[in-house]
PDB file of C-alpha atoms and ligand atoms in Angstrom:
ATOM      1  CA  MET A   7       0.000   0.000   0.000  1.00 48.00           C
ATOM      2  CA  ALA A   8       1.230   3.518  -0.823  1.00 55.00           C
ATOM      3  CA  THR A   9       2.426   5.607   2.115  1.00 77.00           C
ATOM      4  CA  MET A  10      -0.453   7.831   3.243  1.00 95.00           C
ATOM      5  CA  LEU A  11       1.497  11.060   2.871  1.00 98.00           C
ATOM      6  CA  LEU A  12      -1.653  13.101   2.234  1.00 98.00           C
ATOM      7  CA  LYS A  13      -3.999  11.386   4.680  1.00 98.00           C
ATOM      8  CA  GLY A  14      -7.131  13.409   5.496  1.00 98.00           C
ATOM      9  CA  GLN A  15      -6.297  16.256   3.095  1.00 98.00           C
ATOM     10  CA  THR A  16      -8.417  17.592   0.228  1.00 98.00           C
ATOM     11  CA  ALA A  17      -6.818  18.160  -3.175  1.00 99.00           C
ATOM     12  CA  LEU A  18      -8.090  19.785  -6.354  1.00 99.00           C
ATOM     13  CA  VAL A  19      -6.465  18.658  -9.607  1.00 99.00           C
ATOM     14  CA  THR A  20      -7.432  20.786 -12.609  1.00 98.00           C
ATOM     15  CA  GLY A  21      -7.502  19.060 -15.986  1.00 98.00           C
ATOM     16  CA  GLY A  22      -7.590  15.942 -13.838  1.00 98.00           C
ATOM     17  CA  SER A  23      -9.375  13.512 -16.129  1.00 97.00           C
ATOM     18  CA  SER A  24      -6.531  12.747 -18.551  1.00 97.00           C
ATOM     19  CA  GLY A  25      -2.772  12.421 -18.884  1.00 97.00           C
ATOM     20  CA  ILE A  26      -0.648  13.871 -16.089  1.00 98.00           C
ATOM     21  CA  GLY A  27      -3.656  15.171 -14.139  1.00 98.00           C
ATOM     22  CA  ARG A  28      -5.244  11.729 -14.128  1.00 98.00           C
ATOM     23  CA  ALA A  29      -2.069  10.143 -12.753  1.00 98.00           C
ATOM     24  CA  ILE A  30      -1.763  12.853 -10.085  1.00 99.00           C
ATOM     25  CA  ALA A  31      -5.396  12.440  -9.014  1.00 98.00           C
ATOM     26  CA  THR A  32      -4.885   8.662  -8.763  1.00 98.00           C
ATOM     27  CA  ALA A  33      -1.628   8.978  -6.812  1.00 98.00           C
ATOM     28  CA  MET A  34      -2.956  11.629  -4.430  1.00 98.00           C
ATOM     29  CA  ALA A  35      -6.024   9.505  -3.698  1.00 98.00           C
ATOM     30  CA  ALA A  36      -3.749   6.504  -3.053  1.00 98.00           C
ATOM     31  CA  ALA A  37      -1.795   8.727  -0.658  1.00 98.00           C
ATOM     32  CA  GLY A  38      -4.973   9.348   1.351  1.00 98.00           C
ATOM     33  CA  ALA A  39      -6.334  12.617  -0.071  1.00 98.00           C
ATOM     34  CA  THR A  40      -9.921  13.243  -1.127  1.00 98.00           C
ATOM     35  CA  VAL A  41      -9.501  14.399  -4.717  1.00 99.00           C
ATOM     36  CA  ALA A  42     -11.703  16.823  -6.635  1.00 98.00           C
ATOM     37  CA  VAL A  43     -11.154  15.906 -10.285  1.00 98.00           C
ATOM     38  CA  ASN A  44     -11.717  19.013 -12.391  1.00 98.00           C
ATOM     39  CA  HIS A  45     -12.602  18.594 -16.046  1.00 98.00           C
ATOM     40  CA  ARG A  46     -13.973  20.756 -18.794  1.00 97.00           C
ATOM     41  CA  ALA A  47     -16.662  18.976 -20.778  1.00 91.00           C
ATOM     42  CA  GLY A  48     -15.096  15.588 -20.052  1.00 92.00           C
ATOM     43  CA  ALA A  49     -17.731  14.235 -17.688  1.00 96.00           C
ATOM     44  CA  GLU A  50     -17.472  10.629 -18.870  1.00 97.00           C
ATOM     45  CA  ARG A  51     -13.697  10.368 -18.473  1.00 97.00           C
ATOM     46  CA  ALA A  52     -13.843  12.093 -15.085  1.00 98.00           C
ATOM     47  CA  ALA A  53     -16.624   9.768 -13.896  1.00 98.00           C
ATOM     48  CA  LYS A  54     -14.575   6.733 -14.973  1.00 98.00           C
ATOM     49  CA  LEU A  55     -11.541   8.017 -13.040  1.00 98.00           C
ATOM     50  CA  VAL A  56     -13.665   8.682  -9.944  1.00 98.00           C
ATOM     51  CA  ASP A  57     -15.026   5.112 -10.195  1.00 98.00           C
ATOM     52  CA  ASP A  58     -11.482   3.718 -10.491  1.00 98.00           C
ATOM     53  CA  ILE A  59     -10.356   5.681  -7.425  1.00 98.00           C
ATOM     54  CA  LEU A  60     -13.396   4.595  -5.396  1.00 98.00           C
ATOM     55  CA  SER A  61     -12.880   0.939  -6.411  1.00 98.00           C
ATOM     56  CA  ALA A  62      -9.289   1.176  -5.176  1.00 98.00           C
ATOM     57  CA  GLY A  63     -10.586   2.342  -1.783  1.00 98.00           C
ATOM     58  CA  GLY A  64      -9.880   6.039  -2.313  1.00 98.00           C
ATOM     59  CA  SER A  65     -12.059   9.129  -2.194  1.00 98.00           C
ATOM     60  CA  ALA A  66     -12.806  11.393  -5.173  1.00 98.00           C
ATOM     61  CA  PHE A  67     -15.494  13.309  -7.005  1.00 98.00           C
ATOM     62  CA  ALA A  68     -15.715  15.180 -10.312  1.00 98.00           C
ATOM     63  CA  VAL A  69     -16.170  18.941 -10.730  1.00 98.00           C
ATOM     64  CA  GLU A  70     -16.743  20.604 -14.076  1.00 98.00           C
ATOM     65  CA  ALA A  71     -15.221  24.033 -14.778  1.00 98.00           C
ATOM     66  CA  ASP A  72     -13.329  25.935 -17.443  1.00 98.00           C
ATOM     67  CA  VAL A  73     -10.223  27.183 -15.608  1.00 98.00           C
ATOM     68  CA  SER A  74     -10.134  30.360 -17.687  1.00 98.00           C
ATOM     69  CA  ASP A  75     -13.609  31.485 -16.553  1.00 98.00           C
ATOM     70  CA  GLU A  76     -13.579  33.455 -13.292  1.00 98.00           C
ATOM     71  CA  ALA A  77     -17.210  32.944 -12.269  1.00 98.00           C
ATOM     72  CA  THR A  78     -17.054  29.210 -12.992  1.00 98.00           C
ATOM     73  CA  ILE A  79     -13.885  28.846 -10.923  1.00 98.00           C
ATOM     74  CA  GLU A  80     -15.480  30.612  -7.967  1.00 98.00           C
ATOM     75  CA  ARG A  81     -18.458  28.236  -8.244  1.00 98.00           C
ATOM     76  CA  MET A  82     -16.162  25.204  -8.431  1.00 98.00           C
ATOM     77  CA  PHE A  83     -14.368  26.236  -5.241  1.00 98.00           C
ATOM     78  CA  GLU A  84     -17.714  26.785  -3.481  1.00 98.00           C
ATOM     79  CA  GLU A  85     -18.799  23.304  -4.542  1.00 98.00           C
ATOM     80  CA  ILE A  86     -15.579  21.749  -3.186  1.00 98.00           C
ATOM     81  CA  ILE A  87     -15.842  23.594   0.131  1.00 98.00           C
ATOM     82  CA  THR A  88     -19.512  22.614   0.470  1.00 98.00           C
ATOM     83  CA  ARG A  89     -18.571  18.970  -0.037  1.00 98.00           C
ATOM     84  CA  CYS A  90     -15.281  18.773   1.865  1.00 98.00           C
ATOM     85  CA  GLY A  91     -15.273  21.768   4.196  1.00 98.00           C
ATOM     86  CA  ARG A  92     -11.759  22.744   3.183  1.00 98.00           C
ATOM     87  CA  LEU A  93      -8.983  22.576   0.582  1.00 98.00           C
ATOM     88  CA  ASP A  94      -5.357  21.718   1.371  1.00 98.00           C
ATOM     89  CA  ILE A  95      -3.751  21.185  -2.043  1.00 99.00           C
ATOM     90  CA  LEU A  96      -4.226  22.751  -5.471  1.00 99.00           C
ATOM     91  CA  VAL A  97      -2.586  21.180  -8.496  1.00 99.00           C
ATOM     92  CA  ALA A  98      -3.040  23.750 -11.275  1.00 99.00           C
ATOM     93  CA  ASN A  99      -2.474  21.313 -14.109  1.00 98.00           C
ATOM     94  CA  ALA A 100      -4.987  22.105 -16.892  1.00 98.00           C
ATOM     95  CA  GLY A 101      -3.270  23.215 -20.058  1.00 98.00           C
ATOM     96  CA  LEU A 102      -3.302  23.056 -23.822  1.00 97.00           C
ATOM     97  CA  GLN A 103      -1.265  23.762 -26.938  1.00 97.00           C
ATOM     98  CA  MET A 104      -2.389  25.627 -30.071  1.00 98.00           C
ATOM     99  CA  ASP A 105       0.687  25.475 -32.260  1.00 97.00           C
ATOM    100  CA  ALA A 106       1.476  27.645 -35.246  1.00 98.00           C
ATOM    101  CA  SER A 107       4.454  29.362 -36.791  1.00 98.00           C
ATOM    102  CA  PHE A 108       4.790  32.852 -35.365  1.00 98.00           C
ATOM    103  CA  GLN A 109       3.710  34.700 -38.493  1.00 98.00           C
ATOM    104  CA  ALA A 110       0.641  32.473 -38.842  1.00 98.00           C
ATOM    105  CA  MET A 111      -0.389  32.555 -35.173  1.00 98.00           C
ATOM    106  CA  SER A 112      -3.808  34.131 -34.721  1.00 98.00           C
ATOM    107  CA  LEU A 113      -4.587  36.444 -31.835  1.00 98.00           C
ATOM    108  CA  ALA A 114      -7.322  33.997 -30.827  1.00 98.00           C
ATOM    109  CA  ASP A 115      -4.797  31.138 -30.523  1.00 98.00           C
ATOM    110  CA  TRP A 116      -2.353  33.334 -28.597  1.00 98.00           C
ATOM    111  CA  ARG A 117      -5.120  34.431 -26.193  1.00 98.00           C
ATOM    112  CA  LYS A 118      -6.606  30.979 -25.719  1.00 98.00           C
ATOM    113  CA  VAL A 119      -3.291  29.463 -24.609  1.00 98.00           C
ATOM    114  CA  ILE A 120      -2.475  32.370 -22.270  1.00 99.00           C
ATOM    115  CA  ASP A 121      -6.052  32.330 -20.895  1.00 98.00           C
ATOM    116  CA  VAL A 122      -6.018  28.618 -20.045  1.00 98.00           C
ATOM    117  CA  ASN A 123      -2.348  27.980 -19.177  1.00 98.00           C
ATOM    118  CA  LEU A 124      -1.519  31.215 -17.324  1.00 99.00           C
ATOM    119  CA  THR A 125      -4.712  33.072 -16.360  1.00 98.00           C
ATOM    120  CA  GLY A 126      -6.347  29.746 -15.460  1.00 98.00           C
ATOM    121  CA  GLN A 127      -3.537  29.056 -12.972  1.00 99.00           C
ATOM    122  CA  PHE A 128      -3.847  32.612 -11.595  1.00 99.00           C
ATOM    123  CA  LEU A 129      -7.607  32.217 -11.023  1.00 98.00           C
ATOM    124  CA  CYS A 130      -7.285  28.824  -9.346  1.00 99.00           C
ATOM    125  CA  ALA A 131      -4.276  29.834  -7.228  1.00 99.00           C
ATOM    126  CA  ARG A 132      -6.023  33.024  -6.095  1.00 99.00           C
ATOM    127  CA  ALA A 133      -9.135  31.101  -5.052  1.00 98.00           C
ATOM    128  CA  ALA A 134      -6.935  28.532  -3.251  1.00 99.00           C
ATOM    129  CA  VAL A 135      -4.933  31.186  -1.343  1.00 99.00           C
ATOM    130  CA  ARG A 136      -8.175  32.888  -0.243  1.00 98.00           C
ATOM    131  CA  GLN A 137      -9.498  29.554   0.980  1.00 98.00           C
ATOM    132  CA  PHE A 138      -6.246  28.583   2.767  1.00 98.00           C
ATOM    133  CA  LEU A 139      -6.306  31.894   4.660  1.00 98.00           C
ATOM    134  CA  ALA A 140     -10.002  31.620   5.562  1.00 98.00           C
ATOM    135  CA  GLN A 141     -10.020  28.084   6.940  1.00 98.00           C
ATOM    136  CA  GLU A 142      -8.847  26.628  10.215  1.00 97.00           C
ATOM    137  CA  GLU A 143      -5.296  25.289  10.224  1.00 96.00           C
ATOM    138  CA  LEU A 144      -4.901  21.574  10.892  1.00 97.00           C
ATOM    139  CA  PRO A 145      -1.205  21.116  11.757  1.00 97.00           C
ATOM    140  CA  HIS A 146      -1.646  17.409  12.477  1.00 96.00           C
ATOM    141  CA  LEU A 147      -2.508  16.968   8.773  1.00 97.00           C
ATOM    142  CA  SER A 148      -0.017  19.396   7.227  1.00 98.00           C
ATOM    143  CA  ARG A 149       2.712  21.704   8.525  1.00 98.00           C
ATOM    144  CA  ALA A 150       1.956  24.196   5.743  1.00 98.00           C
ATOM    145  CA  ARG A 151      -1.332  26.084   5.743  1.00 98.00           C
ATOM    146  CA  GLY A 152      -1.805  25.093   2.101  1.00 98.00           C
ATOM    147  CA  LYS A 153       0.134  23.867  -0.917  1.00 99.00           C
ATOM    148  CA  ILE A 154      -0.036  24.911  -4.562  1.00 99.00           C
ATOM    149  CA  ILE A 155       1.640  23.057  -7.399  1.00 99.00           C
ATOM    150  CA  CYS A 156       1.770  24.847 -10.735  1.00 99.00           C
ATOM    151  CA  MET A 157       2.187  22.539 -13.730  1.00 99.00           C
ATOM    152  CA  SER A 158       4.759  24.220 -15.889  1.00 98.00           C
ATOM    153  CA  SER A 159       7.047  22.648 -18.496  1.00 98.00           C
ATOM    154  CA  VAL A 160      10.690  22.482 -19.514  1.00 98.00           C
ATOM    155  CA  HIS A 161       9.524  25.271 -21.847  1.00 98.00           C
ATOM    156  CA  GLU A 162       9.583  27.647 -18.901  1.00 98.00           C
ATOM    157  CA  VAL A 163      13.311  27.775 -19.763  1.00 98.00           C
ATOM    158  CA  ILE A 164      13.728  26.102 -23.194  1.00 98.00           C
ATOM    159  CA  PRO A 165      12.619  28.350 -26.065  1.00 98.00           C
ATOM    160  CA  TRP A 166      10.250  26.533 -28.461  1.00 98.00           C
ATOM    161  CA  ALA A 167       9.887  27.683 -32.049  1.00 98.00           C
ATOM    162  CA  GLY A 168       6.406  27.108 -33.434  1.00 98.00           C
ATOM    163  CA  HIS A 169       4.974  27.162 -29.912  1.00 98.00           C
ATOM    164  CA  VAL A 170       5.575  30.764 -28.866  1.00 98.00           C
ATOM    165  CA  ASN A 171       2.228  31.085 -27.074  1.00 98.00           C
ATOM    166  CA  TYR A 172       2.828  27.884 -25.076  1.00 98.00           C
ATOM    167  CA  ALA A 173       6.412  28.754 -24.077  1.00 98.00           C
ATOM    168  CA  ALA A 174       5.328  32.284 -23.096  1.00 99.00           C
ATOM    169  CA  SER A 175       2.528  30.847 -20.949  1.00 99.00           C
ATOM    170  CA  LYS A 176       4.901  28.475 -19.129  1.00 99.00           C
ATOM    171  CA  GLY A 177       7.564  31.161 -18.635  1.00 98.00           C
ATOM    172  CA  GLY A 178       4.756  33.233 -17.121  1.00 99.00           C
ATOM    173  CA  VAL A 179       3.675  30.350 -14.899  1.00 99.00           C
ATOM    174  CA  MET A 180       7.225  30.060 -13.551  1.00 99.00           C
ATOM    175  CA  LEU A 181       7.472  33.705 -12.460  1.00 98.00           C
ATOM    176  CA  MET A 182       3.881  33.775 -11.225  1.00 99.00           C
ATOM    177  CA  MET A 183       4.717  30.720  -9.091  1.00 99.00           C
ATOM    178  CA  LYS A 184       7.905  32.271  -7.675  1.00 98.00           C
ATOM    179  CA  SER A 185       6.357  35.704  -7.033  1.00 99.00           C
ATOM    180  CA  LEU A 186       3.347  34.147  -5.355  1.00 99.00           C
ATOM    181  CA  ALA A 187       5.610  31.862  -3.302  1.00 99.00           C
ATOM    182  CA  GLN A 188       7.495  34.923  -2.083  1.00 98.00           C
ATOM    183  CA  GLU A 189       4.250  36.757  -1.270  1.00 98.00           C
ATOM    184  CA  VAL A 190       2.613  34.002   0.784  1.00 98.00           C
ATOM    185  CA  ALA A 191       5.589  32.229   2.391  1.00 98.00           C
ATOM    186  CA  ARG A 192       5.051  34.087   5.685  1.00 98.00           C
ATOM    187  CA  GLU A 193       1.513  32.682   5.734  1.00 98.00           C
ATOM    188  CA  ARG A 194       3.173  29.268   5.451  1.00 98.00           C
ATOM    189  CA  ILE A 195       1.595  28.589   2.090  1.00 98.00           C
ATOM    190  CA  ARG A 196       4.004  26.682  -0.148  1.00 99.00           C
ATOM    191  CA  VAL A 197       3.932  27.280  -3.895  1.00 99.00           C
ATOM    192  CA  ASN A 198       6.075  25.199  -6.248  1.00 99.00           C
ATOM    193  CA  GLY A 199       6.161  24.230  -9.882  1.00 99.00           C
ATOM    194  CA  ILE A 200       6.729  20.991 -11.726  1.00 99.00           C
ATOM    195  CA  ALA A 201       8.434  21.305 -15.085  1.00 99.00           C
ATOM    196  CA  PRO A 202       7.926  18.055 -17.006  1.00 98.00           C
ATOM    197  CA  GLY A 203       9.903  17.137 -20.092  1.00 98.00           C
ATOM    198  CA  ALA A 204       8.345  14.779 -22.629  1.00 97.00           C
ATOM    199  CA  ILE A 205       5.616  12.758 -20.927  1.00 98.00           C
ATOM    200  CA  ARG A 206       3.507  10.189 -22.779  1.00 97.00           C
ATOM    201  CA  THR A 207       0.040  11.855 -22.826  1.00 95.00           C
ATOM    202  CA  PRO A 208      -2.554  12.947 -25.416  1.00 90.00           C
ATOM    203  CA  ILE A 209      -1.121  16.498 -25.590  1.00 88.00           C
ATOM    204  CA  ASN A 210       2.021  15.348 -27.485  1.00 91.00           C
ATOM    205  CA  ARG A 211       0.804  12.112 -29.092  1.00 93.00           C
ATOM    206  CA  GLU A 212       2.387  12.828 -32.492  1.00 90.00           C
ATOM    207  CA  ALA A 213       5.813  13.118 -30.816  1.00 91.00           C
ATOM    208  CA  TRP A 214       5.797   9.539 -29.463  1.00 94.00           C
ATOM    209  CA  GLU A 215       3.243   7.382 -31.291  1.00 94.00           C
ATOM    210  CA  THR A 216       5.401   6.485 -34.309  1.00 95.00           C
ATOM    211  CA  PRO A 217       8.840   4.809 -33.982  1.00 94.00           C
ATOM    212  CA  GLU A 218      10.403   7.638 -36.055  1.00 94.00           C
ATOM    213  CA  GLY A 219       8.828  10.303 -33.839  1.00 93.00           C
ATOM    214  CA  LEU A 220       9.963   8.536 -30.684  1.00 94.00           C
ATOM    215  CA  GLU A 221      13.522   8.082 -31.981  1.00 95.00           C
ATOM    216  CA  LYS A 222      13.749  11.806 -32.727  1.00 94.00           C
ATOM    217  CA  LEU A 223      12.322  12.663 -29.313  1.00 95.00           C
ATOM    218  CA  LEU A 224      14.761  10.374 -27.479  1.00 96.00           C
ATOM    219  CA  ARG A 225      17.693  12.335 -28.923  1.00 95.00           C
ATOM    220  CA  LEU A 226      16.540  15.158 -26.636  1.00 96.00           C
ATOM    221  CA  ILE A 227      16.377  12.981 -23.505  1.00 97.00           C
ATOM    222  CA  PRO A 228      19.746  11.963 -21.995  1.00 97.00           C
ATOM    223  CA  TYR A 229      18.099   9.450 -19.647  1.00 98.00           C
ATOM    224  CA  GLY A 230      16.954   7.505 -22.711  1.00 96.00           C
ATOM    225  CA  ARG A 231      13.238   7.049 -22.176  1.00 97.00           C
ATOM    226  CA  ILE A 232      10.048   9.043 -22.493  1.00 97.00           C
ATOM    227  CA  GLY A 233       8.454  10.051 -19.182  1.00 98.00           C
ATOM    228  CA  GLU A 234       5.248   8.453 -17.965  1.00 98.00           C
ATOM    229  CA  PRO A 235       2.464  10.402 -16.197  1.00 98.00           C
ATOM    230  CA  GLU A 236       3.288   8.441 -13.029  1.00 98.00           C
ATOM    231  CA  ASP A 237       6.808   9.940 -12.988  1.00 98.00           C
ATOM    232  CA  VAL A 238       5.196  13.363 -12.573  1.00 98.00           C
ATOM    233  CA  ALA A 239       2.534  12.089 -10.159  1.00 99.00           C
ATOM    234  CA  LYS A 240       5.132  10.775  -7.694  1.00 98.00           C
ATOM    235  CA  ALA A 241       6.853  14.160  -7.686  1.00 98.00           C
ATOM    236  CA  ALA A 242       3.510  15.914  -7.150  1.00 99.00           C
ATOM    237  CA  VAL A 243       2.586  13.772  -4.126  1.00 98.00           C
ATOM    238  CA  TRP A 244       5.983  14.473  -2.571  1.00 98.00           C
ATOM    239  CA  LEU A 245       5.782  18.224  -3.267  1.00 98.00           C
ATOM    240  CA  ALA A 246       2.317  18.352  -1.689  1.00 98.00           C
ATOM    241  CA  SER A 247       3.411  16.435   1.422  1.00 98.00           C
ATOM    242  CA  ASP A 248       5.260  17.384   4.602  1.00 98.00           C
ATOM    243  CA  GLU A 249       8.270  15.476   3.188  1.00 98.00           C
ATOM    244  CA  SER A 250       9.010  18.652   1.187  1.00 98.00           C
ATOM    245  CA  ASP A 251       7.918  21.098   3.902  1.00 98.00           C
ATOM    246  CA  TYR A 252      10.985  23.349   3.561  1.00 98.00           C
ATOM    247  CA  ILE A 253      10.588  23.727  -0.209  1.00 98.00           C
ATOM    248  CA  THR A 254       8.819  26.701  -1.715  1.00 99.00           C
ATOM    249  CA  GLY A 255       9.274  28.758  -4.881  1.00 99.00           C
ATOM    250  CA  THR A 256      11.078  25.961  -6.707  1.00 98.00           C
ATOM    251  CA  SER A 257      10.639  24.419 -10.145  1.00 98.00           C
ATOM    252  CA  LEU A 258      11.147  20.679  -9.953  1.00 98.00           C
ATOM    253  CA  PHE A 259      12.260  19.415 -13.379  1.00 98.00           C
ATOM    254  CA  VAL A 260      10.938  15.938 -14.142  1.00 98.00           C
ATOM    255  CA  ASP A 261      12.518  15.610 -17.556  1.00 98.00           C
ATOM    256  CA  GLY A 262      15.074  12.786 -17.834  1.00 98.00           C
ATOM    257  CA  GLY A 263      17.739  15.452 -18.312  1.00 98.00           C
ATOM    258  CA  MET A 264      16.081  17.323 -21.195  1.00 98.00           C
ATOM    259  CA  THR A 265      17.251  20.638 -19.703  1.00 98.00           C
ATOM    260  CA  LEU A 266      20.888  19.434 -19.599  1.00 97.00           C
ATOM    261  CA  TYR A 267      21.652  20.692 -23.141  1.00 95.00           C
ATOM    262  CA  PRO A 268      22.021  17.186 -24.678  1.00 94.00           C
ATOM    263  CA  GLY A 269      23.441  18.809 -27.831  1.00 91.00           C
ATOM    264  CA  PHE A 270      26.667  19.289 -25.842  1.00 91.00           C
ATOM    265  CA  GLU A 271      27.000  15.590 -24.885  1.00 89.00           C
ATOM    266  CA  ASP A 272      29.740  15.063 -27.492  1.00 88.00           C
ATOM    267  CA  ASN A 273      31.776  18.121 -26.648  1.00 83.00           C
ATOM    268  CA  GLY A 274      29.268  20.494 -28.291  1.00 75.00           C
TER     269      GLY A 274
HETATM  270  P1  NAD B 317      -3.715  16.368 -21.501  1.00 71.92           P
HETATM  271  O1  NAD B 317      -4.209  17.010 -22.742  1.00 71.92           O
HETATM  272  O2  NAD B 317      -4.004  14.931 -21.269  1.00 71.92           O
HETATM  273  O3  NAD B 317      -4.225  17.160 -20.209  1.00 71.92           O
HETATM  274  C1  NAD B 317      -4.622  18.501 -20.211  1.00 71.92           C
HETATM  275  C2  NAD B 317      -5.960  18.563 -19.498  1.00 71.92           C
HETATM  276  O4  NAD B 317      -6.350  19.940 -19.340  1.00 71.92           O
HETATM  277  C3  NAD B 317      -7.064  17.869 -20.308  1.00 71.92           C
HETATM  278  O5  NAD B 317      -7.795  17.023 -19.466  1.00 71.92           O
HETATM  279  C4  NAD B 317      -7.935  19.029 -20.783  1.00 71.92           C
HETATM  280  O6  NAD B 317      -9.288  18.693 -20.938  1.00 71.92           O
HETATM  281  C5  NAD B 317      -7.729  20.020 -19.641  1.00 71.92           C
HETATM  282  N1  NAD B 317      -8.095  21.370 -20.029  1.00 71.92           N
HETATM  283  C6  NAD B 317      -7.754  22.055 -21.143  1.00 71.92           C
HETATM  284  N2  NAD B 317      -8.330  23.263 -21.138  1.00 71.92           N
HETATM  285  C7  NAD B 317      -9.038  23.355 -19.982  1.00 71.92           C
HETATM  286  C8  NAD B 317      -9.843  24.362 -19.394  1.00 71.92           C
HETATM  287  N3  NAD B 317     -10.057  25.527 -20.011  1.00 71.92           N
HETATM  288  N4  NAD B 317     -10.417  24.110 -18.182  1.00 71.92           N
HETATM  289  C9  NAD B 317     -10.230  22.924 -17.561  1.00 71.92           C
HETATM  290  N5  NAD B 317      -9.478  21.941 -18.073  1.00 71.92           N
HETATM  291  C10 NAD B 317      -8.894  22.155 -19.265  1.00 71.92           C
HETATM  292  O7  NAD B 317      -2.143  16.625 -21.467  1.00 71.92           O
HETATM  293  P2  NAD B 317      -1.088  16.510 -20.272  1.00 71.92           P
HETATM  294  O8  NAD B 317       0.199  16.240 -20.918  1.00 71.92           O
HETATM  295  O9  NAD B 317      -1.575  15.607 -19.208  1.00 71.92           O
HETATM  296  O10 NAD B 317      -1.045  18.018 -19.758  1.00 71.92           O
HETATM  297  C11 NAD B 317      -1.186  18.381 -18.390  1.00 71.92           C
HETATM  298  C12 NAD B 317      -0.277  19.568 -18.079  1.00 71.92           C
HETATM  299  O11 NAD B 317       1.077  19.163 -18.196  1.00 71.92           O
HETATM  300  C13 NAD B 317      -0.449  20.765 -19.038  1.00 71.92           C
HETATM  301  O12 NAD B 317      -0.385  21.967 -18.279  1.00 71.92           O
HETATM  302  C14 NAD B 317       0.754  20.652 -19.945  1.00 71.92           C
HETATM  303  O13 NAD B 317       1.152  21.897 -20.464  1.00 71.92           O
HETATM  304  C15 NAD B 317       1.782  20.100 -18.974  1.00 71.92           C
HETATM  305  N6  NAD B 317       2.944  19.460 -19.605  1.00 71.92           N
HETATM  306  C16 NAD B 317       2.810  18.305 -20.317  1.00 71.92           C
HETATM  307  C17 NAD B 317       3.943  17.722 -20.880  1.00 71.92           C
HETATM  308  C18 NAD B 317       3.905  16.444 -21.661  1.00 71.92           C
HETATM  309  O14 NAD B 317       4.928  16.074 -22.234  1.00 71.92           O
HETATM  310  N7  NAD B 317       2.783  15.731 -21.714  1.00 71.92           N
HETATM  311  C19 NAD B 317       5.188  18.344 -20.734  1.00 71.92           C
HETATM  312  C20 NAD B 317       5.277  19.519 -20.014  1.00 71.92           C
HETATM  313  C21 NAD B 317       4.145  20.074 -19.452  1.00 71.92           C
END
C-alpha cells in the first residue's frame, strides 16, 4: 500500500481527467487525499476516473469548470468547500497547446493558450490562497497552511519555435509561481512548480506514437526514455506532502535530463 502522505487532506487537480492530471489524481487519492477531479466537458472520463479511485478504496469526485472562466472557478471552489469543508492542495495542471508558426499565429490562438495555461492558474491559485487563509489550520494533517503546485514545463526555460504562445505561458507560470511563493511564504503557504519534459500523454501524441517520432524525441532525452504520467505524479505527491515542507518557490524538473543541453554531450 502507498504511504499515506496526504492522509485526510483535500486536493483539487485541474484538468484531472486525462494524462498527467489523471495520474496525479490517482496517486494523491492513493496517498490518502480526497480528490476533486476538475474537467472541462469531459464528464465521462472524469466519472470513470472517480469510479477507479473509489474501487481502489480512495475518495474522489468530479467537478466541471473551465479554468479560464472566473465565475465558474469561484463556483467550483464553493462546490468543493460545500462537499469537503476545506482545501489543502491545489494542483493547477490544466493546459493546452495551439501550435502555429509565429507569423501564422492568430490572436485567438495566442489568447486561448495564455487564458487557459496562465490566467487559469492565476484564477485557481487566487481562489486557493483565499481559501487557505479563511479556513482553520490543521497542523496534524499538514505543517503548511496550504500547498499549490503549478504545472509548468521544460519550456519555462527552453525556447520553443512554433509554440511561442505555449512557451510564453509556461515562462509566465514560472514567475507567477515564484512571485506568489514569495508573497505568501510568511503565511506558510508553499507554492512550487513541476516542469515536465516529454511525458507520454494525449497532448504530445504525435511526438511519441510512431517509432520515427519517438527516436527523434529520445535524442533530446539523456536518460533515454520518455516520461510516464506516473513519474510526474510521484513528484507531485511528494511536493504536496510534509516530506518537502521546507521547499517553496522551486521548479522541480521531471525531464530525464532534457534541460541538460544534450546537444553538448559530445563536446558540443
Ligand atoms: P492532456 O491534454 O491529457 O491534459 C490537459 C488537461 O487539461 C485535459 O484534461 C484538458 O481537458 C484540460 N483542459 C484544457 N483546457 C481546460 C480548461 N479551459 N479548463 C479545464 N481543463 C482544461 O495533457 P497533459 O500532458 O496531461 O497536460 C497536463 C499539463 O502538463 C499541461 O499543463 C501541460 O502543459 C503540462 N505538460 C505536459 C507535458 C507532456 O509532455 N505531456 C510536458 C510539459 C508540461
